[in-house]
């Protein structure tokens, strides 16, 4: 970011917001069943008390690499719970 953009523009302090999104990237083999991967990730998110129920966790394929599939999971937490 150029210094001019910082000194003359608006800066958004996301830590001041009540909620924060956490983005996790998971790599899985091409041999894995992606429906099962999604089911497991949703279960992990639902069992974590810090993960908010709404908005619901978002899980999708983010990239197809040479040897694996990258899956992104986005969950929301209350800002004080994020460390």
Short mmCIF file of N, CA and C in Angstrom, two decimals:
data_model
loop_
_atom_site.label_atom_id
_atom_site.label_comp_id
_atom_site.label_asym_id
_atom_site.label_seq_id
_atom_site.Cartn_x
_atom_site.Cartn_y
_atom_site.Cartn_z
N UNK A 1 0.86 -1.17 0.00
CA UNK A 1 0.00 0.00 0.00
C UNK A 1 0.89 1.23 0.00
N UNK A 2 0.69 2.13 -0.93
CA UNK A 2 1.48 3.36 -0.94
C UNK A 2 1.18 4.21 0.30
N UNK A 3 2.19 4.92 0.79
CA UNK A 3 2.03 5.75 1.98
C UNK A 3 0.92 6.79 1.80
N UNK A 4 0.79 7.33 0.60
CA UNK A 4 -0.24 8.33 0.36
C UNK A 4 -1.63 7.78 0.59
N UNK A 5 -1.84 6.54 0.23
CA UNK A 5 -3.16 5.92 0.43
C UNK A 5 -3.47 5.77 1.92
N UNK A 6 -2.45 5.52 2.71
CA UNK A 6 -2.66 5.36 4.15
C UNK A 6 -2.90 6.71 4.82
N UNK A 7 -2.11 7.70 4.46
CA UNK A 7 -2.22 8.99 5.15
C UNK A 7 -3.41 9.82 4.69
N UNK A 8 -3.87 9.63 3.47
CA UNK A 8 -4.97 10.46 2.99
C UNK A 8 -6.28 9.70 2.83
N UNK A 9 -6.25 8.38 2.94
CA UNK A 9 -7.46 7.59 2.73
C UNK A 9 -8.10 7.14 4.03
N UNK A 10 -9.18 6.41 3.89
CA UNK A 10 -9.86 5.83 5.04
C UNK A 10 -9.28 4.46 5.35
N UNK A 11 -9.08 4.18 6.62
CA UNK A 11 -8.59 2.88 7.05
C UNK A 11 -9.70 2.20 7.84
N UNK A 12 -9.99 0.96 7.47
CA UNK A 12 -11.01 0.20 8.18
C UNK A 12 -10.34 -0.73 9.17
N UNK A 13 -10.68 -0.59 10.43
CA UNK A 13 -10.15 -1.44 11.49
C UNK A 13 -11.11 -2.61 11.67
N UNK A 14 -10.81 -3.75 11.03
CA UNK A 14 -11.71 -4.89 11.09
C UNK A 14 -11.78 -5.50 12.48
N UNK A 15 -10.77 -5.30 13.31
CA UNK A 15 -10.83 -5.84 14.67
C UNK A 15 -11.84 -5.10 15.52
N UNK A 16 -12.32 -3.96 15.06
CA UNK A 16 -13.35 -3.22 15.78
C UNK A 16 -14.74 -3.76 15.50
N UNK A 17 -14.87 -4.62 14.51
CA UNK A 17 -16.17 -5.20 14.18
C UNK A 17 -16.54 -6.28 15.20
N UNK A 18 -17.82 -6.56 15.33
CA UNK A 18 -18.29 -7.54 16.31
C UNK A 18 -17.96 -8.97 15.90
N UNK A 19 -17.84 -9.22 14.59
CA UNK A 19 -17.55 -10.57 14.11
C UNK A 19 -16.39 -10.54 13.13
N UNK A 20 -15.74 -11.69 12.98
CA UNK A 20 -14.64 -11.83 12.04
C UNK A 20 -14.79 -13.13 11.29
N UNK A 21 -14.35 -13.11 10.03
CA UNK A 21 -14.37 -14.33 9.23
C UNK A 21 -12.98 -14.96 9.27
N UNK A 22 -12.97 -16.27 9.45
CA UNK A 22 -11.72 -17.02 9.42
C UNK A 22 -11.73 -17.87 8.16
N UNK A 23 -10.69 -17.76 7.36
CA UNK A 23 -10.55 -18.54 6.13
C UNK A 23 -9.49 -19.61 6.35
N UNK A 24 -9.87 -20.85 6.15
CA UNK A 24 -8.94 -21.97 6.27
C UNK A 24 -8.83 -22.67 4.91
N UNK A 25 -7.62 -22.98 4.51
CA UNK A 25 -7.41 -23.73 3.28
C UNK A 25 -6.90 -25.11 3.65
N UNK A 26 -7.60 -26.11 3.15
CA UNK A 26 -7.26 -27.50 3.43
C UNK A 26 -6.93 -28.17 2.10
N UNK A 27 -5.87 -28.97 2.09
CA UNK A 27 -5.54 -29.70 0.87
C UNK A 27 -5.93 -31.16 1.05
N UNK A 28 -6.54 -31.72 0.02
CA UNK A 28 -6.95 -33.13 0.06
C UNK A 28 -6.52 -33.79 -1.25
N UNK A 29 -6.36 -35.07 -1.18
CA UNK A 29 -5.97 -35.86 -2.35
C UNK A 29 -7.11 -35.91 -3.35
N UNK A 30 -6.75 -36.07 -4.61
CA UNK A 30 -7.76 -36.27 -5.65
C UNK A 30 -8.55 -37.56 -5.42
N UNK A 31 -8.02 -38.45 -4.60
CA UNK A 31 -8.69 -39.72 -4.33
C UNK A 31 -9.82 -39.57 -3.30
N UNK A 32 -9.85 -38.45 -2.60
CA UNK A 32 -10.86 -38.25 -1.55
C UNK A 32 -12.20 -37.86 -2.17
N UNK A 33 -13.27 -38.28 -1.53
CA UNK A 33 -14.62 -37.91 -1.92
C UNK A 33 -14.92 -36.52 -1.36
N UNK A 34 -15.10 -35.55 -2.23
CA UNK A 34 -15.28 -34.17 -1.77
C UNK A 34 -16.56 -33.97 -0.97
N UNK A 35 -17.58 -34.76 -1.22
CA UNK A 35 -18.80 -34.67 -0.40
C UNK A 35 -18.50 -35.08 1.04
N UNK A 36 -17.67 -36.11 1.21
CA UNK A 36 -17.28 -36.55 2.55
C UNK A 36 -16.41 -35.50 3.22
N UNK A 37 -15.49 -34.90 2.48
CA UNK A 37 -14.64 -33.84 3.01
C UNK A 37 -15.51 -32.69 3.51
N UNK A 38 -16.48 -32.28 2.72
CA UNK A 38 -17.38 -31.18 3.12
C UNK A 38 -18.16 -31.56 4.37
N UNK A 39 -18.66 -32.78 4.43
CA UNK A 39 -19.43 -33.24 5.58
C UNK A 39 -18.58 -33.20 6.85
N UNK A 40 -17.34 -33.66 6.76
CA UNK A 40 -16.43 -33.66 7.91
C UNK A 40 -16.13 -32.24 8.36
N UNK A 41 -15.84 -31.35 7.40
CA UNK A 41 -15.54 -29.96 7.76
C UNK A 41 -16.73 -29.28 8.41
N UNK A 42 -17.94 -29.52 7.90
CA UNK A 42 -19.14 -28.95 8.51
C UNK A 42 -19.33 -29.49 9.93
N UNK A 43 -19.02 -30.76 10.15
CA UNK A 43 -19.13 -31.35 11.48
C UNK A 43 -18.13 -30.70 12.43
N UNK A 44 -16.90 -30.51 11.97
CA UNK A 44 -15.87 -29.87 12.79
C UNK A 44 -16.33 -28.46 13.18
N UNK A 45 -16.84 -27.71 12.21
CA UNK A 45 -17.29 -26.35 12.48
C UNK A 45 -18.46 -26.34 13.46
N UNK A 46 -19.41 -27.26 13.28
CA UNK A 46 -20.59 -27.27 14.16
C UNK A 46 -20.25 -27.68 15.58
N UNK A 47 -19.18 -28.44 15.78
CA UNK A 47 -18.78 -28.88 17.11
C UNK A 47 -17.92 -27.86 17.84
N UNK A 48 -17.48 -26.82 17.14
CA UNK A 48 -16.66 -25.79 17.76
C UNK A 48 -17.57 -24.68 18.27
N UNK A 49 -17.60 -24.47 19.58
CA UNK A 49 -18.50 -23.50 20.20
C UNK A 49 -18.22 -22.07 19.75
N UNK A 50 -17.00 -21.79 19.30
CA UNK A 50 -16.66 -20.42 18.88
C UNK A 50 -17.18 -20.09 17.50
N UNK A 51 -17.47 -21.09 16.69
CA UNK A 51 -17.96 -20.86 15.32
C UNK A 51 -19.45 -20.51 15.39
N UNK A 52 -19.81 -19.38 14.79
CA UNK A 52 -21.19 -18.93 14.79
C UNK A 52 -22.04 -19.81 13.86
N UNK A 53 -23.29 -20.00 14.22
CA UNK A 53 -24.21 -20.78 13.39
C UNK A 53 -24.65 -20.00 12.16
N UNK A 54 -24.75 -18.68 12.30
CA UNK A 54 -25.13 -17.78 11.19
C UNK A 54 -24.09 -16.68 11.09
N UNK A 55 -23.60 -16.36 9.93
CA UNK A 55 -23.84 -17.05 8.67
C UNK A 55 -23.24 -18.46 8.70
N UNK A 56 -23.86 -19.34 7.96
CA UNK A 56 -23.41 -20.73 7.95
C UNK A 56 -22.01 -20.83 7.34
N UNK A 57 -21.22 -21.81 7.78
CA UNK A 57 -19.89 -21.99 7.20
C UNK A 57 -19.98 -22.21 5.68
N UNK A 58 -19.00 -21.65 4.98
CA UNK A 58 -18.92 -21.77 3.52
C UNK A 58 -17.75 -22.70 3.21
N UNK A 59 -18.01 -23.72 2.40
CA UNK A 59 -16.97 -24.68 2.01
C UNK A 59 -17.04 -24.88 0.51
N UNK A 60 -15.88 -24.74 -0.16
CA UNK A 60 -15.85 -24.88 -1.61
C UNK A 60 -14.44 -25.23 -2.08
N UNK A 61 -14.36 -25.81 -3.26
CA UNK A 61 -13.06 -26.04 -3.89
C UNK A 61 -12.51 -24.69 -4.34
N UNK A 62 -11.28 -24.40 -3.94
CA UNK A 62 -10.68 -23.11 -4.31
C UNK A 62 -9.63 -23.25 -5.40
N UNK A 63 -9.05 -24.45 -5.55
CA UNK A 63 -8.04 -24.63 -6.59
C UNK A 63 -7.81 -26.12 -6.85
N UNK A 64 -7.45 -26.40 -8.07
CA UNK A 64 -7.06 -27.75 -8.47
C UNK A 64 -5.57 -27.72 -8.77
N UNK A 65 -4.78 -28.30 -7.88
CA UNK A 65 -3.33 -28.31 -8.05
C UNK A 65 -2.91 -29.60 -8.75
N UNK A 66 -1.62 -29.74 -9.00
CA UNK A 66 -1.13 -30.93 -9.69
C UNK A 66 -1.37 -32.21 -8.90
N UNK A 67 -1.19 -32.13 -7.57
CA UNK A 67 -1.26 -33.35 -6.76
C UNK A 67 -2.39 -33.37 -5.75
N UNK A 68 -3.14 -32.28 -5.63
CA UNK A 68 -4.18 -32.21 -4.61
C UNK A 68 -5.24 -31.17 -4.98
N UNK A 69 -6.32 -31.21 -4.22
CA UNK A 69 -7.41 -30.24 -4.36
C UNK A 69 -7.35 -29.32 -3.15
N UNK A 70 -7.44 -28.02 -3.37
CA UNK A 70 -7.50 -27.08 -2.26
C UNK A 70 -8.96 -26.75 -1.98
N UNK A 71 -9.33 -26.91 -0.72
CA UNK A 71 -10.68 -26.63 -0.28
C UNK A 71 -10.61 -25.48 0.72
N UNK A 72 -11.48 -24.49 0.56
CA UNK A 72 -11.53 -23.38 1.49
C UNK A 72 -12.75 -23.54 2.39
N UNK A 73 -12.55 -23.27 3.69
CA UNK A 73 -13.64 -23.23 4.64
C UNK A 73 -13.63 -21.86 5.29
N UNK A 74 -14.75 -21.17 5.22
CA UNK A 74 -14.88 -19.84 5.82
C UNK A 74 -15.93 -19.93 6.92
N UNK A 75 -15.52 -19.55 8.13
CA UNK A 75 -16.43 -19.54 9.27
C UNK A 75 -16.38 -18.17 9.93
N UNK A 76 -17.43 -17.83 10.65
CA UNK A 76 -17.51 -16.56 11.37
C UNK A 76 -17.45 -16.81 12.86
N UNK A 77 -16.71 -15.94 13.55
CA UNK A 77 -16.59 -15.99 15.00
C UNK A 77 -16.79 -14.59 15.57
N UNK A 78 -17.11 -14.52 16.84
CA UNK A 78 -17.16 -13.22 17.52
C UNK A 78 -15.71 -12.76 17.69
N UNK A 79 -15.46 -11.49 17.48
CA UNK A 79 -14.10 -10.96 17.51
C UNK A 79 -13.34 -11.32 18.80
N UNK A 80 -13.95 -11.24 19.98
CA UNK A 80 -13.18 -11.61 21.20
C UNK A 80 -12.76 -13.09 21.22
N UNK A 81 -13.47 -13.94 20.46
CA UNK A 81 -13.14 -15.36 20.41
C UNK A 81 -12.01 -15.68 19.43
N UNK A 82 -11.62 -14.71 18.64
CA UNK A 82 -10.56 -14.94 17.63
C UNK A 82 -9.23 -14.55 18.23
N UNK A 83 -8.32 -15.47 18.25
CA UNK A 83 -6.98 -15.18 18.76
C UNK A 83 -5.93 -15.77 17.90
#
